[in-house]
Short mmCIF file of C-alpha atoms in Angstrom, two decimals:
data_model
loop_
_atom_site.label_atom_id
_atom_site.label_comp_id
_atom_site.label_asym_id
_atom_site.label_seq_id
_atom_site.Cartn_x
_atom_site.Cartn_y
_atom_site.Cartn_z
CA TRP E 21 -80.25 54.08 -38.65
CA PHE E 22 -79.74 51.03 -41.24
CA ILE E 23 -75.98 51.88 -41.15
CA LEU E 24 -75.91 52.00 -37.30
CA LEU E 25 -77.79 48.32 -37.23
CA LEU E 26 -75.16 46.97 -39.88
CA VAL E 27 -72.39 48.32 -37.59
CA GLY E 28 -74.07 46.73 -34.55
CA LEU E 29 -74.35 43.35 -36.37
CA ALA E 30 -71.16 43.46 -37.81
CA ALA E 31 -69.79 43.86 -34.00
CA ALA E 32 -71.73 41.30 -32.74
CA ASP E 33 -70.93 38.60 -35.69
CA SER E 34 -67.04 39.34 -35.64
CA GLU E 35 -66.45 38.24 -31.94
CA PRO E 36 -67.03 34.51 -32.49
CA PHE E 37 -65.30 34.64 -36.07
CA LYS E 38 -62.17 35.99 -34.57
CA GLU E 39 -62.19 33.63 -31.76
CA ARG E 40 -62.24 30.73 -34.48
CA GLN E 41 -59.82 32.16 -36.36
CA PHE E 42 -57.48 32.39 -33.21
CA GLU E 43 -58.29 28.66 -32.51
CA TYR E 44 -57.56 27.90 -36.06
CA PHE E 45 -53.96 29.47 -35.76
CA ILE E 46 -53.54 27.68 -32.31
CA THR E 47 -54.51 24.24 -33.63
CA ASN E 48 -52.11 24.93 -36.76
CA GLN E 49 -49.27 25.93 -34.27
CA ASN E 50 -49.98 22.74 -32.27
CA LEU E 51 -49.56 20.52 -35.47
CA HIS E 52 -46.55 22.17 -36.20
CA VAL E 53 -44.94 21.57 -32.95
CA ASP E 54 -46.12 18.05 -32.94
CA LYS E 55 -44.47 17.46 -36.25
CA LEU E 56 -41.15 18.96 -34.99
CA ALA E 57 -41.39 16.81 -31.91
CA HIS E 58 -41.80 13.76 -34.24
CA ASP E 59 -39.02 14.80 -36.27
CA LEU E 60 -36.73 15.25 -33.29
CA HIS E 61 -37.86 12.06 -31.92
CA GLU E 62 -36.90 10.28 -35.43
CA LEU E 63 -33.47 12.20 -34.93
CA GLU E 64 -33.06 10.78 -31.56
CA GLU E 65 -34.22 7.19 -32.51
CA GLU E 66 -31.46 7.68 -35.43
CA PHE E 67 -29.05 8.57 -32.79
CA SER E 68 -29.51 6.16 -30.23
CA LYS E 69 -28.76 3.55 -32.93
CA TYR E 70 -25.12 4.84 -32.83
CA SER E 71 -22.80 3.28 -30.00
CA HIS E 72 -22.99 4.87 -26.65
CA ASP E 73 -20.21 6.89 -25.12
CA VAL E 74 -17.30 4.97 -23.19
CA ASP E 75 -17.87 5.18 -19.50
CA ASP E 76 -15.30 6.67 -17.05
CA LYS E 77 -14.34 3.26 -15.66
CA THR E 78 -13.30 1.91 -19.07
CA VAL E 79 -11.25 4.81 -19.78
CA ARG E 80 -9.63 4.98 -16.55
CA LEU E 81 -8.74 1.09 -17.08
CA LEU E 82 -7.43 1.65 -20.34
CA LYS E 83 -5.15 4.59 -19.25
CA HIS E 84 -3.92 2.36 -16.57
CA ARG E 85 -3.14 -0.46 -18.64
CA VAL E 86 -1.32 1.84 -21.17
CA HIS E 87 0.64 3.29 -18.16
CA ASN E 88 1.54 -0.29 -17.13
CA LEU E 89 3.05 -0.99 -20.23
CA GLU E 90 4.99 2.35 -20.27
CA GLY E 91 7.10 0.23 -17.89
CA PRO E 92 8.14 1.18 -14.19
CA HIS E 93 9.25 4.67 -13.74
CA CYS E 94 10.78 4.29 -10.30
CA PRO E 95 13.61 1.97 -9.30
CA GLU E 96 12.86 -0.79 -6.99
CA HIS E 97 11.35 0.11 -3.43
CA PHE E 98 10.19 3.65 -4.90
CA SER E 99 6.77 4.82 -6.37
CA GLU E 100 5.42 7.53 -8.38
CA CYS E 101 4.08 10.66 -7.03
CA GLY E 102 1.51 11.16 -9.81
CA GLY E 103 0.59 14.42 -11.57
CA LEU E 104 2.11 16.21 -14.49
CA VAL E 105 5.78 16.19 -13.30
CA PRO E 106 7.12 12.78 -12.88
CA GLN E 107 8.79 12.25 -9.25
CA CYS E 108 9.65 8.97 -7.39
CA ILE E 109 9.79 8.48 -3.69
CA SER E 110 10.55 5.77 -1.41
CA ASP E 111 7.72 3.41 -0.71
CA LEU E 112 8.43 3.93 2.95
CA PHE E 113 7.16 7.53 2.94
CA PHE E 114 3.61 7.35 1.32
CA CYS E 115 0.77 8.27 3.51
CA ASP E 116 2.91 8.92 6.74
CA GLY E 117 1.70 12.57 7.34
CA GLN E 118 4.69 14.11 5.95
CA LYS E 119 4.48 15.54 2.18
CA ASP E 120 7.55 14.24 0.47
CA CYS E 121 6.29 14.77 -3.07
CA LYS E 122 6.77 18.25 -4.63
CA ASN E 123 3.20 18.29 -5.42
CA GLY E 124 2.14 16.57 -2.13
CA GLY E 125 0.85 13.58 -4.08
CA ASP E 126 1.94 11.04 -1.51
CA GLU E 127 -0.23 12.27 0.91
CA SER E 128 -3.65 12.65 -1.68
CA PRO E 129 -6.66 10.75 -0.12
CA GLN E 130 -6.84 8.66 -3.30
CA ILE E 131 -3.39 7.20 -2.76
CA CYS E 132 -3.99 6.89 0.96
CA SER E 133 -7.34 4.82 0.64
CA GLU E 134 -7.25 1.98 3.07
CA ALA E 135 -9.92 0.35 0.78
CA ALA E 136 -7.77 -2.36 -0.35
CA THR E 137 -7.07 -3.68 3.03
CA HIS E 138 -10.76 -3.57 4.38
CA VAL E 139 -11.40 -6.62 6.42
CA GLY E 140 -13.54 -9.08 4.56
CA SER E 141 -12.59 -8.05 1.22
CA SER E 142 -12.19 -10.86 -0.89
CA TYR E 143 -10.03 -10.79 -4.20
CA THR E 144 -11.27 -13.61 -6.39
CA GLY E 145 -10.34 -14.80 -10.11
CA ILE E 146 -9.65 -17.82 -12.07
CA ALA E 147 -6.14 -18.88 -11.36
CA THR E 148 -4.07 -20.43 -14.35
CA TRP E 149 -1.09 -22.31 -12.90
CA SER E 150 2.33 -22.36 -14.58
CA GLY E 151 3.78 -24.49 -11.92
CA CYS E 152 3.78 -25.58 -8.23
CA GLU E 153 0.27 -27.15 -8.79
CA GLU E 154 -1.03 -29.56 -11.39
CA SER E 155 -4.59 -28.36 -11.86
CA ALA E 156 -6.77 -26.83 -14.48
CA PRO E 157 -7.74 -23.35 -14.23
CA HIS E 158 -10.09 -22.83 -11.16
CA TYR E 159 -11.14 -20.02 -8.70
CA ALA E 160 -8.66 -18.70 -6.29
CA VAL E 161 -9.64 -16.40 -3.50
CA VAL E 162 -7.49 -14.06 -1.29
CA THR E 163 -9.50 -12.83 1.58
CA ILE E 164 -8.42 -10.12 4.30
CA THR E 165 -9.32 -11.32 7.64
CA ALA E 166 -7.42 -8.59 9.68
CA SER E 167 -5.63 -5.31 9.22
CA GLU E 168 -3.66 -3.20 11.36
CA ARG E 169 -1.98 0.21 10.71
CA LYS E 170 0.55 1.60 13.38
CA ASP E 171 0.54 5.15 14.09
CA PHE E 172 4.06 5.47 14.12
CA PHE E 173 4.63 3.89 10.84
CA GLN E 174 1.61 4.66 8.74
CA SER E 175 3.07 3.66 4.98
CA TYR E 176 2.31 0.11 5.42
CA VAL E 177 -0.92 -1.70 6.79
CA TRP E 178 -0.16 -5.03 8.25
CA VAL E 179 -2.74 -7.77 7.22
CA ARG E 180 -3.63 -11.03 7.82
CA GLY E 181 -5.60 -13.28 5.29
CA VAL E 182 -6.38 -16.61 3.87
CA LEU E 183 -5.48 -17.89 0.24
CA SER E 184 -7.93 -20.64 -0.81
CA PHE E 185 -8.57 -22.51 -3.97
CA GLU E 186 -10.17 -25.78 -5.13
CA VAL E 187 -8.10 -28.37 -6.44
CA ASP E 188 -10.81 -31.02 -7.21
CA GLU E 189 -13.77 -29.83 -9.01
CA HIS E 190 -15.62 -33.40 -8.32
CA ILE E 191 -14.98 -33.55 -4.77
CA HIS E 192 -14.66 -30.02 -3.98
CA THR E 193 -11.45 -30.36 -1.87
CA VAL E 194 -10.49 -26.78 -1.02
CA LYS E 195 -6.80 -26.01 0.07
CA SER E 196 -6.48 -23.00 2.44
CA TYR E 197 -3.31 -21.34 3.40
CA PRO E 198 -3.26 -18.57 6.27
CA LEU E 199 -1.20 -15.69 5.36
CA ARG E 200 0.15 -12.53 6.68
CA GLY E 201 1.84 -9.65 5.27
CA PHE E 202 1.21 -5.93 4.36
CA TYR E 203 -0.17 -3.56 1.93
CA ASN E 204 1.95 -0.46 0.77
CA PHE E 205 0.36 2.81 -0.21
CA GLY E 206 3.12 3.84 -2.52
CA SER E 207 3.21 0.68 -4.63
CA HIS E 208 -0.50 -0.44 -4.38
CA VAL E 209 0.75 -4.05 -3.81
CA LEU E 210 -0.73 -6.35 -1.14
CA LEU E 211 2.17 -8.88 -0.33
CA MET E 212 1.52 -11.83 1.72
CA GLY E 213 3.63 -14.63 2.95
CA PRO E 214 3.05 -17.86 5.01
CA GLU E 215 1.45 -17.20 8.58
CA ARG E 216 4.15 -17.63 11.44
CA GLY E 217 4.51 -21.13 12.17
CA THR E 218 2.80 -22.64 9.10
CA LYS E 219 4.50 -24.45 6.56
CA PRO E 220 5.82 -22.01 3.65
CA VAL E 221 4.21 -23.25 0.66
CA TYR E 222 2.59 -20.26 -0.95
CA GLY E 223 2.48 -16.60 -0.74
CA ALA E 224 -0.10 -14.02 -2.54
CA ARG E 225 0.91 -10.62 -4.31
CA CYS E 226 -1.93 -8.47 -5.54
CA LYS E 227 -0.99 -5.49 -7.43
CA PHE E 228 -3.97 -2.75 -7.76
CA ASN E 229 -2.76 -1.22 -10.94
CA MET E 230 -5.94 -1.06 -12.53
CA GLY E 231 -7.06 2.48 -11.30
CA ASP E 232 -9.38 1.30 -8.50
CA PHE E 233 -9.51 -0.95 -5.35
CA ASP E 234 -11.89 -3.42 -6.98
CA HIS E 235 -9.50 -5.00 -9.51
CA ALA E 236 -6.40 -6.44 -9.00
CA GLU E 237 -3.54 -8.51 -10.90
CA CYS E 238 -2.87 -11.20 -8.47
CA GLU E 239 -0.26 -14.02 -8.38
CA ILE E 240 0.11 -17.06 -6.10
CA VAL E 241 4.04 -17.27 -5.67
CA ASN E 242 6.61 -19.12 -3.66
CA PRO E 243 7.26 -17.29 -0.63
CA GLU E 244 11.21 -17.63 -0.66
CA SER E 245 11.81 -17.07 -4.39
CA LEU E 246 8.75 -15.04 -5.26
CA HIS E 247 8.59 -17.72 -8.25
CA VAL E 248 5.07 -17.17 -10.04
CA CYS E 249 3.21 -20.40 -9.56
CA ALA E 250 -0.21 -19.09 -10.76
CA HIS E 251 -1.80 -15.76 -12.17
CA PHE E 252 -5.18 -14.34 -11.69
CA PHE E 253 -7.23 -11.27 -12.65
CA ALA E 254 -9.20 -10.59 -9.40
CA ASP E 255 -12.30 -8.86 -8.74
CA ARG E 256 -13.17 -7.62 -5.27
CA TYR E 257 -16.42 -9.41 -3.43
CA MET C 4 28.24 -27.65 45.64
CA LYS C 5 31.04 -26.67 43.26
CA ILE C 6 29.89 -28.74 40.55
CA LEU C 7 26.33 -27.64 40.90
CA ILE C 8 27.60 -23.97 40.45
CA VAL C 9 29.45 -25.06 37.48
CA LEU C 10 26.34 -26.63 36.15
CA PHE C 11 24.13 -23.63 36.69
CA ALA C 12 26.62 -21.36 35.10
CA CYS C 13 26.47 -23.72 31.91
CA VAL C 14 22.77 -23.54 32.06
CA VAL C 15 22.97 -19.72 32.16
CA ALA C 16 25.48 -19.63 29.27
CA PHE C 17 23.36 -21.84 27.23
CA ALA C 18 20.16 -19.62 28.05
CA PHE C 19 22.28 -16.73 26.74
CA ALA C 20 23.48 -18.63 23.53
CA ASP C 21 19.66 -19.09 22.85
CA ASP C 22 19.19 -15.42 22.67
CA CYS C 23 20.69 -14.42 19.35
CA GLY C 24 22.22 -17.62 18.81
CA ASP C 25 25.10 -18.19 16.46
CA LEU C 26 22.21 -19.34 13.76
CA GLU C 27 20.19 -16.17 14.43
CA ARG C 28 23.22 -14.13 13.92
CA LEU C 29 23.88 -15.68 10.64
CA LYS C 30 20.37 -15.00 9.71
CA VAL C 31 20.36 -11.49 10.73
CA LYS C 32 23.54 -10.63 9.09
CA SER C 33 22.22 -12.00 5.68
CA GLN C 34 18.72 -10.30 6.09
CA TRP C 35 20.38 -6.87 7.04
CA ARG C 36 22.38 -7.16 3.93
CA ARG C 37 19.27 -7.20 1.94
CA ALA C 38 17.48 -4.49 3.81
CA TYR C 39 20.43 -2.13 4.07
CA SER C 40 20.76 -1.55 0.29
CA HIS C 41 22.35 1.22 -1.50
CA GLY C 42 22.26 4.64 -2.75
CA HIS C 43 19.15 6.76 -2.25
CA ASP C 44 17.22 3.81 -0.83
CA ARG C 45 19.55 3.71 1.94
CA GLU C 46 19.12 7.23 3.03
CA ASP C 47 15.16 6.91 2.88
CA PHE C 48 15.65 3.47 4.83
CA ALA C 49 17.42 5.38 7.55
CA GLN C 50 14.87 8.30 7.52
CA ALA C 51 11.93 6.13 7.65
CA ILE C 52 13.40 4.38 10.91
CA TRP C 53 14.10 7.98 12.45
CA ARG C 54 10.57 9.14 11.54
CA ALA C 55 9.21 6.13 13.16
CA ILE C 56 11.29 6.69 16.30
CA PHE C 57 10.35 10.20 16.59
CA ALA C 58 6.56 9.43 16.08
CA GLN C 59 6.82 7.22 19.07
CA ALA C 60 9.25 9.47 21.37
CA PRO C 61 8.84 13.02 20.22
CA ASP C 62 10.86 14.19 23.21
CA ALA C 63 13.73 12.21 21.83
CA ARG C 64 14.14 14.91 19.22
CA GLN C 65 15.84 17.37 21.93
CA LEU C 66 18.83 15.00 22.11
CA PHE C 67 19.50 15.67 18.31
CA THR C 68 19.12 19.38 18.17
CA ARG C 69 23.02 19.28 17.24
CA VAL C 70 22.27 17.37 14.10
CA HIS C 71 18.83 19.14 13.38
CA GLY C 72 16.54 16.43 14.68
CA ASP C 73 13.66 18.84 14.28
CA ASP C 74 13.73 18.39 10.33
CA THR C 75 14.70 14.70 9.53
CA LYS C 76 14.80 15.96 5.98
CA ASN C 77 17.94 18.11 6.74
CA PRO C 78 21.23 17.04 5.27
CA ALA C 79 22.88 17.12 8.45
CA PHE C 80 20.08 14.94 10.17
CA ILE C 81 20.38 12.59 6.93
CA ALA C 82 23.98 12.28 7.72
CA HIS C 83 23.79 11.72 11.15
CA ALA C 84 20.92 8.86 10.42
CA LEU C 85 23.44 7.37 8.07
CA ARG C 86 26.24 7.32 10.52
CA VAL C 87 23.86 5.52 12.88
CA LEU C 88 22.95 2.81 10.34
CA GLY C 89 26.79 2.76 9.59
CA GLY C 90 27.26 1.66 13.20
CA LEU C 91 24.50 -0.65 13.24
CA ASP C 92 26.11 -2.28 10.09
CA ILE C 93 29.28 -2.73 11.97
CA THR C 94 27.65 -4.48 14.90
CA ILE C 95 25.62 -6.76 12.79
CA ASN C 96 28.44 -7.86 10.41
CA LEU C 97 30.35 -8.38 13.37
CA LEU C 98 27.70 -10.72 15.04
CA ASP C 99 29.82 -13.87 14.18
CA GLN C 100 33.12 -12.24 15.43
CA ASP C 101 32.69 -12.07 19.09
CA GLU C 102 35.71 -10.13 20.18
CA ALA C 103 35.25 -7.54 17.53
CA LEU C 104 31.88 -7.08 18.17
CA LYS C 105 32.64 -6.55 21.85
CA ALA C 106 35.12 -3.97 20.95
CA GLU C 107 32.69 -2.17 18.59
CA LEU C 108 30.02 -2.34 21.19
CA ALA C 109 32.27 -0.71 23.88
CA HIS C 110 33.20 2.03 21.44
CA LEU C 111 29.40 2.62 20.97
CA GLU C 112 28.86 2.54 24.69
CA ARG C 113 31.71 5.24 25.28
CA GLN C 114 29.88 7.57 22.30
CA HIS C 115 26.56 7.12 24.01
CA LYS C 116 27.63 7.66 27.73
CA GLY C 117 26.67 10.67 29.57
CA ARG C 118 23.70 11.43 27.05
CA SER C 119 21.39 10.24 29.82
CA ILE C 120 19.16 8.11 26.79
CA PRO C 121 16.20 6.49 28.81
CA ASP C 122 15.98 2.69 27.89
CA SER C 123 12.43 3.76 26.46
CA TYR C 124 14.31 5.48 23.41
CA PHE C 125 16.13 2.26 22.57
CA GLU C 126 12.91 0.52 22.80
CA ALA C 127 11.46 3.12 20.39
CA PHE C 128 14.62 2.52 18.04
CA LYS C 129 13.74 -1.29 18.13
CA THR C 130 10.06 -0.89 17.41
CA ALA C 131 11.04 1.27 14.50
CA LEU C 132 13.42 -1.04 13.22
CA LEU C 133 11.22 -3.96 13.67
CA HIS C 134 8.75 -2.42 11.57
CA VAL C 135 10.73 -0.82 8.57
CA LEU C 136 12.72 -3.79 8.40
CA PRO C 137 9.99 -6.21 7.22
CA ALA C 138 8.70 -3.32 5.03
CA GLN C 139 12.06 -2.84 3.17
CA LEU C 140 12.68 -6.74 2.74
CA GLY C 141 9.22 -7.42 1.71
CA ARG C 142 9.36 -11.12 2.49
CA CYS C 143 11.15 -13.67 4.58
CA TRP C 144 12.34 -12.10 7.57
CA ASP C 145 12.46 -13.67 11.35
CA ARG C 146 11.38 -11.22 13.87
CA GLU C 147 12.40 -13.33 16.88
CA ALA C 148 15.91 -13.32 15.61
CA TRP C 149 16.05 -9.74 15.03
CA SER C 150 14.53 -8.97 18.42
CA HIS C 151 17.13 -11.21 20.12
CA CYS C 152 20.09 -9.87 18.22
CA PHE C 153 18.83 -6.12 18.47
CA ASP C 154 18.64 -6.51 22.20
CA LEU C 155 22.00 -7.92 22.35
CA ILE C 156 23.42 -4.83 20.51
CA ALA C 157 21.35 -2.42 22.45
CA HIS C 158 22.42 -3.78 25.64
CA GLY C 159 26.03 -3.51 24.63
CA ILE C 160 25.38 0.27 23.81
CA GLU C 161 23.28 0.90 26.90
CA GLY C 162 26.14 -0.92 29.16
CA HIS C 163 23.91 -2.95 31.00
#
């Protein structure tokens, strides 16, 4: 009888004890996890102190700058097909709907992007003059005002635009020159000379050689000799 | 009355001289020398012109079945395209030697006679040339001068 009572008491008493013991373990485990989290956080803090990964844009820019320094791979009037096997084809054959490169690179969507010629695009940078104009470095802007691509000759986009730059910082005199010319998909060059019937003073040449259509290396040139008067690195706005 | 007719004739002669005049001819000659180029570049220049022609007038390909007009990259067609530019080169270079130019145009007219080439094909050729040329030259070219002098050459070949 007594034994029976003991067993009964023990059974009644062991329930809350087990629960407490269970709670105890849980708390302990939580504390352990908290510590791990804390350690991990500290590790992350430590890690974030190191410099970040280089973004894709910078890598692309660097690759293109190295590529530009490697020198022209193709003769005049020719451009590269891209890809692993080097091949040059005529600038007259890019993006005309017929594959001329062995890898079809001359018709790839990236090469054939008309982004550079979108109406309203402005290419702006600080022009440093090496001739033609006696002026301190100042902003120069090339703006596309019209563009047309003929469906029977698609390798070139014919464009109209304006070149303007400030010649006096104090009274804000701005010179503008209406231009006309073209953009070629193969060479990624925007080449513009004086608009018909205007005095042939300046032309503009922008080379999109930095891997995208938002940055270009532009020159203000004499339209006849292509003598470089000024040079600027342009951003698109 | 006779004087009047003579006067009228002079005006007509002058009007003709205005189209592809002496100075325009010299301009076209020098610009052609820059565009006509050399080597592989010349082949591609010729081919670009023909692609632009066929893009405008697809039916014109039928006239060139003998020289594989269906594929402008075919060596036989490239040879043909270079022959055409060769003929154009002769006429342009003779623009300032009237007698020789007339003889060459008469020769080309005989070669094209009987092929029933519609005027629109010559127009397509002109449009093609007038677009590929500035692309090839890149700068400094005179569309009017080229238009005038091409018309002179094309009309000589058409015979009217």
